[in-house]
PDB file as gemmi writes it, atoms N, CA and C in Angstrom:
CRYST1    1.000    1.000    1.000  90.00  90.00  90.00 P 1                      
ATOM      1  N   UNK A   1      -4.396  11.578  -3.736  1.00  0.00           N  
ATOM      2  CA  UNK A   1      -3.895  11.208  -2.389  1.00  0.00           C  
ATOM      3  C   UNK A   1      -4.920  10.191  -1.783  1.00  0.00           C  
ATOM      4  N   UNK A   2      -4.350   9.159  -1.202  1.00  0.00           N  
ATOM      5  CA  UNK A   2      -5.121   8.075  -0.644  1.00  0.00           C  
ATOM      6  C   UNK A   2      -5.376   8.377   0.816  1.00  0.00           C  
ATOM      7  N   UNK A   3      -6.572   8.418   1.278  1.00  0.00           N  
ATOM      8  CA  UNK A   3      -6.926   8.666   2.658  1.00  0.00           C  
ATOM      9  C   UNK A   3      -8.040   7.705   3.085  1.00  0.00           C  
ATOM     10  N   UNK A   4      -8.412   7.753   4.376  1.00  0.00           N  
ATOM     11  CA  UNK A   4      -9.471   6.871   4.867  1.00  0.00           C  
ATOM     12  C   UNK A   4     -10.727   7.062   4.067  1.00  0.00           C  
ATOM     13  N   UNK A   5     -11.414   5.966   3.763  1.00  0.00           N  
ATOM     14  CA  UNK A   5     -12.653   5.992   2.963  1.00  0.00           C  
ATOM     15  C   UNK A   5     -12.507   5.919   1.502  1.00  0.00           C  
ATOM     16  N   UNK A   6     -11.239   5.955   0.991  1.00  0.00           N  
ATOM     17  CA  UNK A   6     -10.970   5.932  -0.453  1.00  0.00           C  
ATOM     18  C   UNK A   6     -11.143   4.521  -0.955  1.00  0.00           C  
ATOM     19  N   UNK A   7     -11.856   4.459  -2.137  1.00  0.00           N  
ATOM     20  CA  UNK A   7     -12.101   3.136  -2.787  1.00  0.00           C  
ATOM     21  C   UNK A   7     -10.916   2.908  -3.730  1.00  0.00           C  
ATOM     22  N   UNK A   8     -10.328   1.711  -3.539  1.00  0.00           N  
ATOM     23  CA  UNK A   8      -9.151   1.381  -4.349  1.00  0.00           C  
ATOM     24  C   UNK A   8      -9.300   0.035  -4.965  1.00  0.00           C  
ATOM     25  N   UNK A   9      -8.422  -0.242  -5.946  1.00  0.00           N  
ATOM     26  CA  UNK A   9      -8.397  -1.552  -6.659  1.00  0.00           C  
ATOM     27  C   UNK A   9      -6.990  -1.996  -6.903  1.00  0.00           C  
ATOM     28  N   UNK A  10      -6.762  -3.271  -7.149  1.00  0.00           N  
ATOM     29  CA  UNK A  10      -5.469  -3.836  -7.503  1.00  0.00           C  
ATOM     30  C   UNK A  10      -5.700  -5.230  -8.047  1.00  0.00           C  
ATOM     31  N   UNK A  11      -4.646  -5.791  -8.656  1.00  0.00           N  
ATOM     32  CA  UNK A  11      -4.660  -7.110  -9.206  1.00  0.00           C  
ATOM     33  C   UNK A  11      -4.172  -8.025  -8.127  1.00  0.00           C  
ATOM     34  N   UNK A  12      -4.922  -9.150  -7.872  1.00  0.00           N  
ATOM     35  CA  UNK A  12      -4.533 -10.110  -6.839  1.00  0.00           C  
ATOM     36  C   UNK A  12      -3.651 -11.188  -7.503  1.00  0.00           C  
ATOM     37  N   UNK A  13      -3.302 -12.212  -6.746  1.00  0.00           N  
ATOM     38  CA  UNK A  13      -2.434 -13.290  -7.171  1.00  0.00           C  
ATOM     39  C   UNK A  13      -2.975 -14.026  -8.342  1.00  0.00           C  
ATOM     40  N   UNK A  14      -4.310 -14.131  -8.508  1.00  0.00           N  
ATOM     41  CA  UNK A  14      -4.891 -14.848  -9.628  1.00  0.00           C  
ATOM     42  C   UNK A  14      -5.127 -13.936 -10.808  1.00  0.00           C  
ATOM     43  N   UNK A  15      -4.520 -12.744 -10.807  1.00  0.00           N  
ATOM     44  CA  UNK A  15      -4.624 -11.769 -11.859  1.00  0.00           C  
ATOM     45  C   UNK A  15      -6.048 -11.256 -12.032  1.00  0.00           C  
ATOM     46  N   UNK A  16      -6.833 -11.277 -10.995  1.00  0.00           N  
ATOM     47  CA  UNK A  16      -8.151 -10.704 -11.013  1.00  0.00           C  
ATOM     48  C   UNK A  16      -8.152  -9.351 -10.230  1.00  0.00           C  
ATOM     49  N   UNK A  17      -9.024  -8.483 -10.582  1.00  0.00           N  
ATOM     50  CA  UNK A  17      -9.060  -7.154  -9.880  1.00  0.00           C  
ATOM     51  C   UNK A  17      -9.878  -7.292  -8.596  1.00  0.00           C  
ATOM     52  N   UNK A  18      -9.267  -6.837  -7.501  1.00  0.00           N  
ATOM     53  CA  UNK A  18      -9.956  -6.821  -6.215  1.00  0.00           C  
ATOM     54  C   UNK A  18     -10.276  -5.362  -5.822  1.00  0.00           C  
ATOM     55  N   UNK A  19     -11.349  -5.146  -5.103  1.00  0.00           N  
ATOM     56  CA  UNK A  19     -11.735  -3.803  -4.663  1.00  0.00           C  
ATOM     57  C   UNK A  19     -11.854  -3.758  -3.125  1.00  0.00           C  
ATOM     58  N   UNK A  20     -11.560  -2.604  -2.602  1.00  0.00           N  
ATOM     59  CA  UNK A  20     -11.697  -2.434  -1.170  1.00  0.00           C  
ATOM     60  C   UNK A  20     -11.686  -0.988  -0.756  1.00  0.00           C  
ATOM     61  N   UNK A  21     -12.019  -0.687   0.518  1.00  0.00           N  
ATOM     62  CA  UNK A  21     -12.090   0.655   1.025  1.00  0.00           C  
ATOM     63  C   UNK A  21     -10.931   0.810   2.075  1.00  0.00           C  
ATOM     64  N   UNK A  22     -10.204   1.872   1.983  1.00  0.00           N  
ATOM     65  CA  UNK A  22      -9.120   2.148   2.960  1.00  0.00           C  
ATOM     66  C   UNK A  22      -9.729   2.458   4.308  1.00  0.00           C  
ATOM     67  N   UNK A  23      -9.317   1.725   5.367  1.00  0.00           N  
ATOM     68  CA  UNK A  23      -9.786   1.923   6.702  1.00  0.00           C  
ATOM     69  C   UNK A  23      -8.785   2.639   7.520  1.00  0.00           C  
ATOM     70  N   UNK A  24      -7.465   2.506   7.220  1.00  0.00           N  
ATOM     71  CA  UNK A  24      -6.468   3.137   7.973  1.00  0.00           C  
ATOM     72  C   UNK A  24      -5.215   3.269   7.085  1.00  0.00           C  
ATOM     73  N   UNK A  25      -4.444   4.411   7.323  1.00  0.00           N  
ATOM     74  CA  UNK A  25      -3.210   4.572   6.601  1.00  0.00           C  
ATOM     75  C   UNK A  25      -2.075   4.639   7.631  1.00  0.00           C  
ATOM     76  N   UNK A  26      -0.901   4.133   7.320  1.00  0.00           N  
ATOM     77  CA  UNK A  26       0.269   4.148   8.200  1.00  0.00           C  
ATOM     78  C   UNK A  26       1.433   4.638   7.397  1.00  0.00           C  
ATOM     79  N   UNK A  27       2.227   5.546   7.895  1.00  0.00           N  
ATOM     80  CA  UNK A  27       3.427   6.030   7.274  1.00  0.00           C  
ATOM     81  C   UNK A  27       4.637   5.251   7.800  1.00  0.00           C  
ATOM     82  N   UNK A  28       5.541   5.015   6.881  1.00  0.00           N  
ATOM     83  CA  UNK A  28       6.797   4.305   7.282  1.00  0.00           C  
ATOM     84  C   UNK A  28       7.996   4.873   6.518  1.00  0.00           C  
ATOM     85  N   UNK A  29       9.117   4.637   7.073  1.00  0.00           N  
ATOM     86  CA  UNK A  29      10.383   5.150   6.441  1.00  0.00           C  
ATOM     87  C   UNK A  29      11.167   3.966   5.868  1.00  0.00           C  
ATOM     88  N   UNK A  30      11.591   4.050   4.693  1.00  0.00           N  
ATOM     89  CA  UNK A  30      12.259   3.052   3.967  1.00  0.00           C  
ATOM     90  C   UNK A  30      13.786   3.133   4.057  1.00  0.00           C  
ATOM     91  N   UNK A  31      14.459   2.105   4.536  1.00  0.00           N  
ATOM     92  CA  UNK A  31      15.932   2.162   4.598  1.00  0.00           C  
ATOM     93  C   UNK A  31      16.473   0.962   3.854  1.00  0.00           C  
ATOM     94  N   UNK A  32      17.401   1.182   2.995  1.00  0.00           N  
ATOM     95  CA  UNK A  32      18.021   0.094   2.197  1.00  0.00           C  
ATOM     96  C   UNK A  32      19.530   0.116   2.307  1.00  0.00           C  
ATOM     97  N   UNK A  33      20.109  -1.083   2.197  1.00  0.00           N  
ATOM     98  CA  UNK A  33      21.580  -1.269   2.262  1.00  0.00           C  
ATOM     99  C   UNK A  33      22.046  -1.123   0.770  1.00  0.00           C  
ATOM    100  N   UNK A  34      23.042  -0.329   0.592  1.00  0.00           N  
ATOM    101  CA  UNK A  34      23.557  -0.201  -0.735  1.00  0.00           C  
ATOM    102  C   UNK A  34      25.057  -0.029  -0.742  1.00  0.00           C  
ATOM    103  N   UNK A  35      25.713  -0.472  -1.769  1.00  0.00           N  
ATOM    104  CA  UNK A  35      27.217  -0.308  -1.905  1.00  0.00           C  
ATOM    105  C   UNK A  35      27.932  -0.845  -0.689  1.00  0.00           C  
ATOM    106  N   UNK A  36      27.757  -2.162  -0.461  1.00  0.00           N  
ATOM    107  CA  UNK A  36      28.461  -2.707   0.712  1.00  0.00           C  
ATOM    108  C   UNK A  36      27.787  -2.430   2.013  1.00  0.00           C  
ATOM    109  N   UNK A  37      28.437  -1.704   2.884  1.00  0.00           N  
ATOM    110  CA  UNK A  37      27.925  -1.418   4.221  1.00  0.00           C  
ATOM    111  C   UNK A  37      27.275  -0.064   4.349  1.00  0.00           C  
ATOM    112  N   UNK A  38      27.197   0.692   3.250  1.00  0.00           N  
ATOM    113  CA  UNK A  38      26.650   2.021   3.336  1.00  0.00           C  
ATOM    114  C   UNK A  38      25.120   1.920   3.350  1.00  0.00           C  
ATOM    115  N   UNK A  39      24.441   2.646   4.280  1.00  0.00           N  
ATOM    116  CA  UNK A  39      22.993   2.682   4.385  1.00  0.00           C  
ATOM    117  C   UNK A  39      22.479   3.942   3.764  1.00  0.00           C  
ATOM    118  N   UNK A  40      21.474   3.819   2.958  1.00  0.00           N  
ATOM    119  CA  UNK A  40      20.832   4.994   2.331  1.00  0.00           C  
ATOM    120  C   UNK A  40      19.424   5.038   2.945  1.00  0.00           C  
ATOM    121  N   UNK A  41      19.085   6.171   3.532  1.00  0.00           N  
ATOM    122  CA  UNK A  41      17.763   6.332   4.149  1.00  0.00           C  
ATOM    123  C   UNK A  41      16.943   7.375   3.390  1.00  0.00           C  
ATOM    124  N   UNK A  42      15.838   6.954   2.959  1.00  0.00           N  
ATOM    125  CA  UNK A  42      14.975   7.918   2.175  1.00  0.00           C  
ATOM    126  C   UNK A  42      14.072   8.669   3.120  1.00  0.00           C  
ATOM    127  N   UNK A  43      14.025   9.986   2.983  1.00  0.00           N  
ATOM    128  CA  UNK A  43      13.235  10.798   3.893  1.00  0.00           C  
ATOM    129  C   UNK A  43      11.760  10.879   3.470  1.00  0.00           C  
ATOM    130  N   UNK A  44      11.486  10.597   2.190  1.00  0.00           N  
ATOM    131  CA  UNK A  44      10.070  10.662   1.807  1.00  0.00           C  
ATOM    132  C   UNK A  44       9.271   9.438   2.382  1.00  0.00           C  
ATOM    133  N   UNK A  45       8.222   9.691   3.048  1.00  0.00           N  
ATOM    134  CA  UNK A  45       7.468   8.691   3.696  1.00  0.00           C  
ATOM    135  C   UNK A  45       6.524   8.021   2.724  1.00  0.00           C  
ATOM    136  N   UNK A  46       6.420   6.736   2.799  1.00  0.00           N  
ATOM    137  CA  UNK A  46       5.511   5.919   2.002  1.00  0.00           C  
ATOM    138  C   UNK A  46       4.360   5.568   2.955  1.00  0.00           C  
ATOM    139  N   UNK A  47       3.281   5.074   2.330  1.00  0.00           N  
ATOM    140  CA  UNK A  47       2.108   4.692   3.180  1.00  0.00           C  
ATOM    141  C   UNK A  47       1.765   3.191   3.000  1.00  0.00           C  
ATOM    142  N   UNK A  48       1.476   2.625   4.132  1.00  0.00           N  
ATOM    143  CA  UNK A  48       0.858   1.262   4.103  1.00  0.00           C  
ATOM    144  C   UNK A  48      -0.646   1.455   4.344  1.00  0.00           C  
ATOM    145  N   UNK A  49      -1.421   0.732   3.610  1.00  0.00           N  
ATOM    146  CA  UNK A  49      -2.881   0.886   3.637  1.00  0.00           C  
ATOM    147  C   UNK A  49      -3.558  -0.414   4.226  1.00  0.00           C  
ATOM    148  N   UNK A  50      -4.399  -0.193   5.227  1.00  0.00           N  
ATOM    149  CA  UNK A  50      -5.204  -1.265   5.781  1.00  0.00           C  
ATOM    150  C   UNK A  50      -6.570  -1.219   5.103  1.00  0.00           C  
ATOM    151  N   UNK A  51      -6.884  -2.232   4.274  1.00  0.00           N  
ATOM    152  CA  UNK A  51      -8.006  -2.108   3.355  1.00  0.00           C  
ATOM    153  C   UNK A  51      -9.043  -3.202   3.663  1.00  0.00           C  
ATOM    154  N   UNK A  52     -10.330  -2.806   3.738  1.00  0.00           N  
ATOM    155  CA  UNK A  52     -11.396  -3.759   3.924  1.00  0.00           C  
ATOM    156  C   UNK A  52     -11.945  -4.189   2.565  1.00  0.00           C  
ATOM    157  N   UNK A  53     -11.914  -5.440   2.287  1.00  0.00           N  
ATOM    158  CA  UNK A  53     -12.428  -5.926   1.024  1.00  0.00           C  
ATOM    159  C   UNK A  53     -13.952  -5.950   0.969  1.00  0.00           C  
ATOM    160  N   UNK A  54     -14.491  -6.124  -0.232  1.00  0.00           N  
ATOM    161  CA  UNK A  54     -15.973  -6.105  -0.344  1.00  0.00           C  
ATOM    162  C   UNK A  54     -16.552  -7.306   0.337  1.00  0.00           C  
ATOM    163  N   UNK A  55     -15.779  -8.407   0.542  1.00  0.00           N  
ATOM    164  CA  UNK A  55     -16.310  -9.592   1.220  1.00  0.00           C  
ATOM    165  C   UNK A  55     -16.172  -9.540   2.751  1.00  0.00           C  
ATOM    166  N   UNK A  56     -15.585  -8.436   3.274  1.00  0.00           N  
ATOM    167  CA  UNK A  56     -15.419  -8.223   4.701  1.00  0.00           C  
ATOM    168  C   UNK A  56     -14.020  -8.580   5.232  1.00  0.00           C  
ATOM    169  N   UNK A  57     -13.146  -9.193   4.433  1.00  0.00           N  
ATOM    170  CA  UNK A  57     -11.822  -9.472   4.835  1.00  0.00           C  
ATOM    171  C   UNK A  57     -10.977  -8.287   4.833  1.00  0.00           C  
ATOM    172  N   UNK A  58      -9.743  -8.326   5.364  1.00  0.00           N  
ATOM    173  CA  UNK A  58      -8.842  -7.167   5.412  1.00  0.00           C  
ATOM    174  C   UNK A  58      -7.515  -7.523   4.831  1.00  0.00           C  
ATOM    175  N   UNK A  59      -6.855  -6.576   4.149  1.00  0.00           N  
ATOM    176  CA  UNK A  59      -5.508  -6.804   3.618  1.00  0.00           C  
ATOM    177  C   UNK A  59      -4.676  -5.530   3.944  1.00  0.00           C  
ATOM    178  N   UNK A  60      -3.370  -5.784   3.906  1.00  0.00           N  
ATOM    179  CA  UNK A  60      -2.415  -4.633   4.070  1.00  0.00           C  
ATOM    180  C   UNK A  60      -1.616  -4.465   2.761  1.00  0.00           C  
ATOM    181  N   UNK A  61      -1.668  -3.347   2.128  1.00  0.00           N  
ATOM    182  CA  UNK A  61      -1.014  -3.065   0.894  1.00  0.00           C  
ATOM    183  C   UNK A  61      -0.196  -1.831   0.959  1.00  0.00           C  
ATOM    184  N   UNK A  62       0.865  -1.751   0.111  1.00  0.00           N  
ATOM    185  CA  UNK A  62       1.608  -0.521  -0.067  1.00  0.00           C  
ATOM    186  C   UNK A  62       0.782   0.409  -0.938  1.00  0.00           C  
ATOM    187  N   UNK A  63       0.993   1.715  -0.795  1.00  0.00           N  
ATOM    188  CA  UNK A  63       0.280   2.678  -1.637  1.00  0.00           C  
ATOM    189  C   UNK A  63       0.586   2.570  -3.133  1.00  0.00           C  
ATOM    190  N   UNK A  64       1.768   2.065  -3.431  1.00  0.00           N  
ATOM    191  CA  UNK A  64       2.135   1.905  -4.825  1.00  0.00           C  
ATOM    192  C   UNK A  64       1.613   0.628  -5.512  1.00  0.00           C  
ATOM    193  N   UNK A  65       0.922  -0.219  -4.698  1.00  0.00           N  
ATOM    194  CA  UNK A  65       0.297  -1.460  -5.248  1.00  0.00           C  
ATOM    195  C   UNK A  65      -1.140  -1.272  -5.670  1.00  0.00           C  
ATOM    196  N   UNK A  66      -1.741  -0.135  -5.295  1.00  0.00           N  
ATOM    197  CA  UNK A  66      -3.142   0.103  -5.539  1.00  0.00           C  
ATOM    198  C   UNK A  66      -3.362   1.323  -6.420  1.00  0.00           C  
ATOM    199  N   UNK A  67      -4.541   1.418  -6.991  1.00  0.00           N  
ATOM    200  CA  UNK A  67      -4.914   2.611  -7.768  1.00  0.00           C  
ATOM    201  C   UNK A  67      -6.338   3.056  -7.336  1.00  0.00           C  
ATOM    202  N   UNK A  68      -6.580   4.346  -7.434  1.00  0.00           N  
ATOM    203  CA  UNK A  68      -7.908   4.907  -7.056  1.00  0.00           C  
ATOM    204  C   UNK A  68      -8.904   4.460  -8.054  1.00  0.00           C  
ATOM    205  N   UNK A  69     -10.167   4.258  -7.542  1.00  0.00           N  
ATOM    206  CA  UNK A  69     -11.287   3.938  -8.376  1.00  0.00           C  
ATOM    207  C   UNK A  69     -12.047   5.218  -8.601  1.00  0.00           C  
ATOM    208  N   UNK A  70     -12.271   5.534  -9.905  1.00  0.00           N  
ATOM    209  CA  UNK A  70     -13.008   6.799 -10.242  1.00  0.00           C  
ATOM    210  C   UNK A  70     -14.497   6.735  -9.921  1.00  0.00           C  
TER     211      UNK A  70                                                      
END                                                                             
């Protein structure tokens, strides 16, 4: 589980690995349009992560875009 203070990594646009520490987590509900006008709402909450990079900059990532650093 990813919480405040967790060290995470991900591949950036230049295919290099970036590292950062989670400073804040936000839950959000995902709603998608499917089969014409029918809306499907998913009850499971996903997390958005506000991450401080090692160089001091900040990024916002989805929890499925990052992995924990051992």
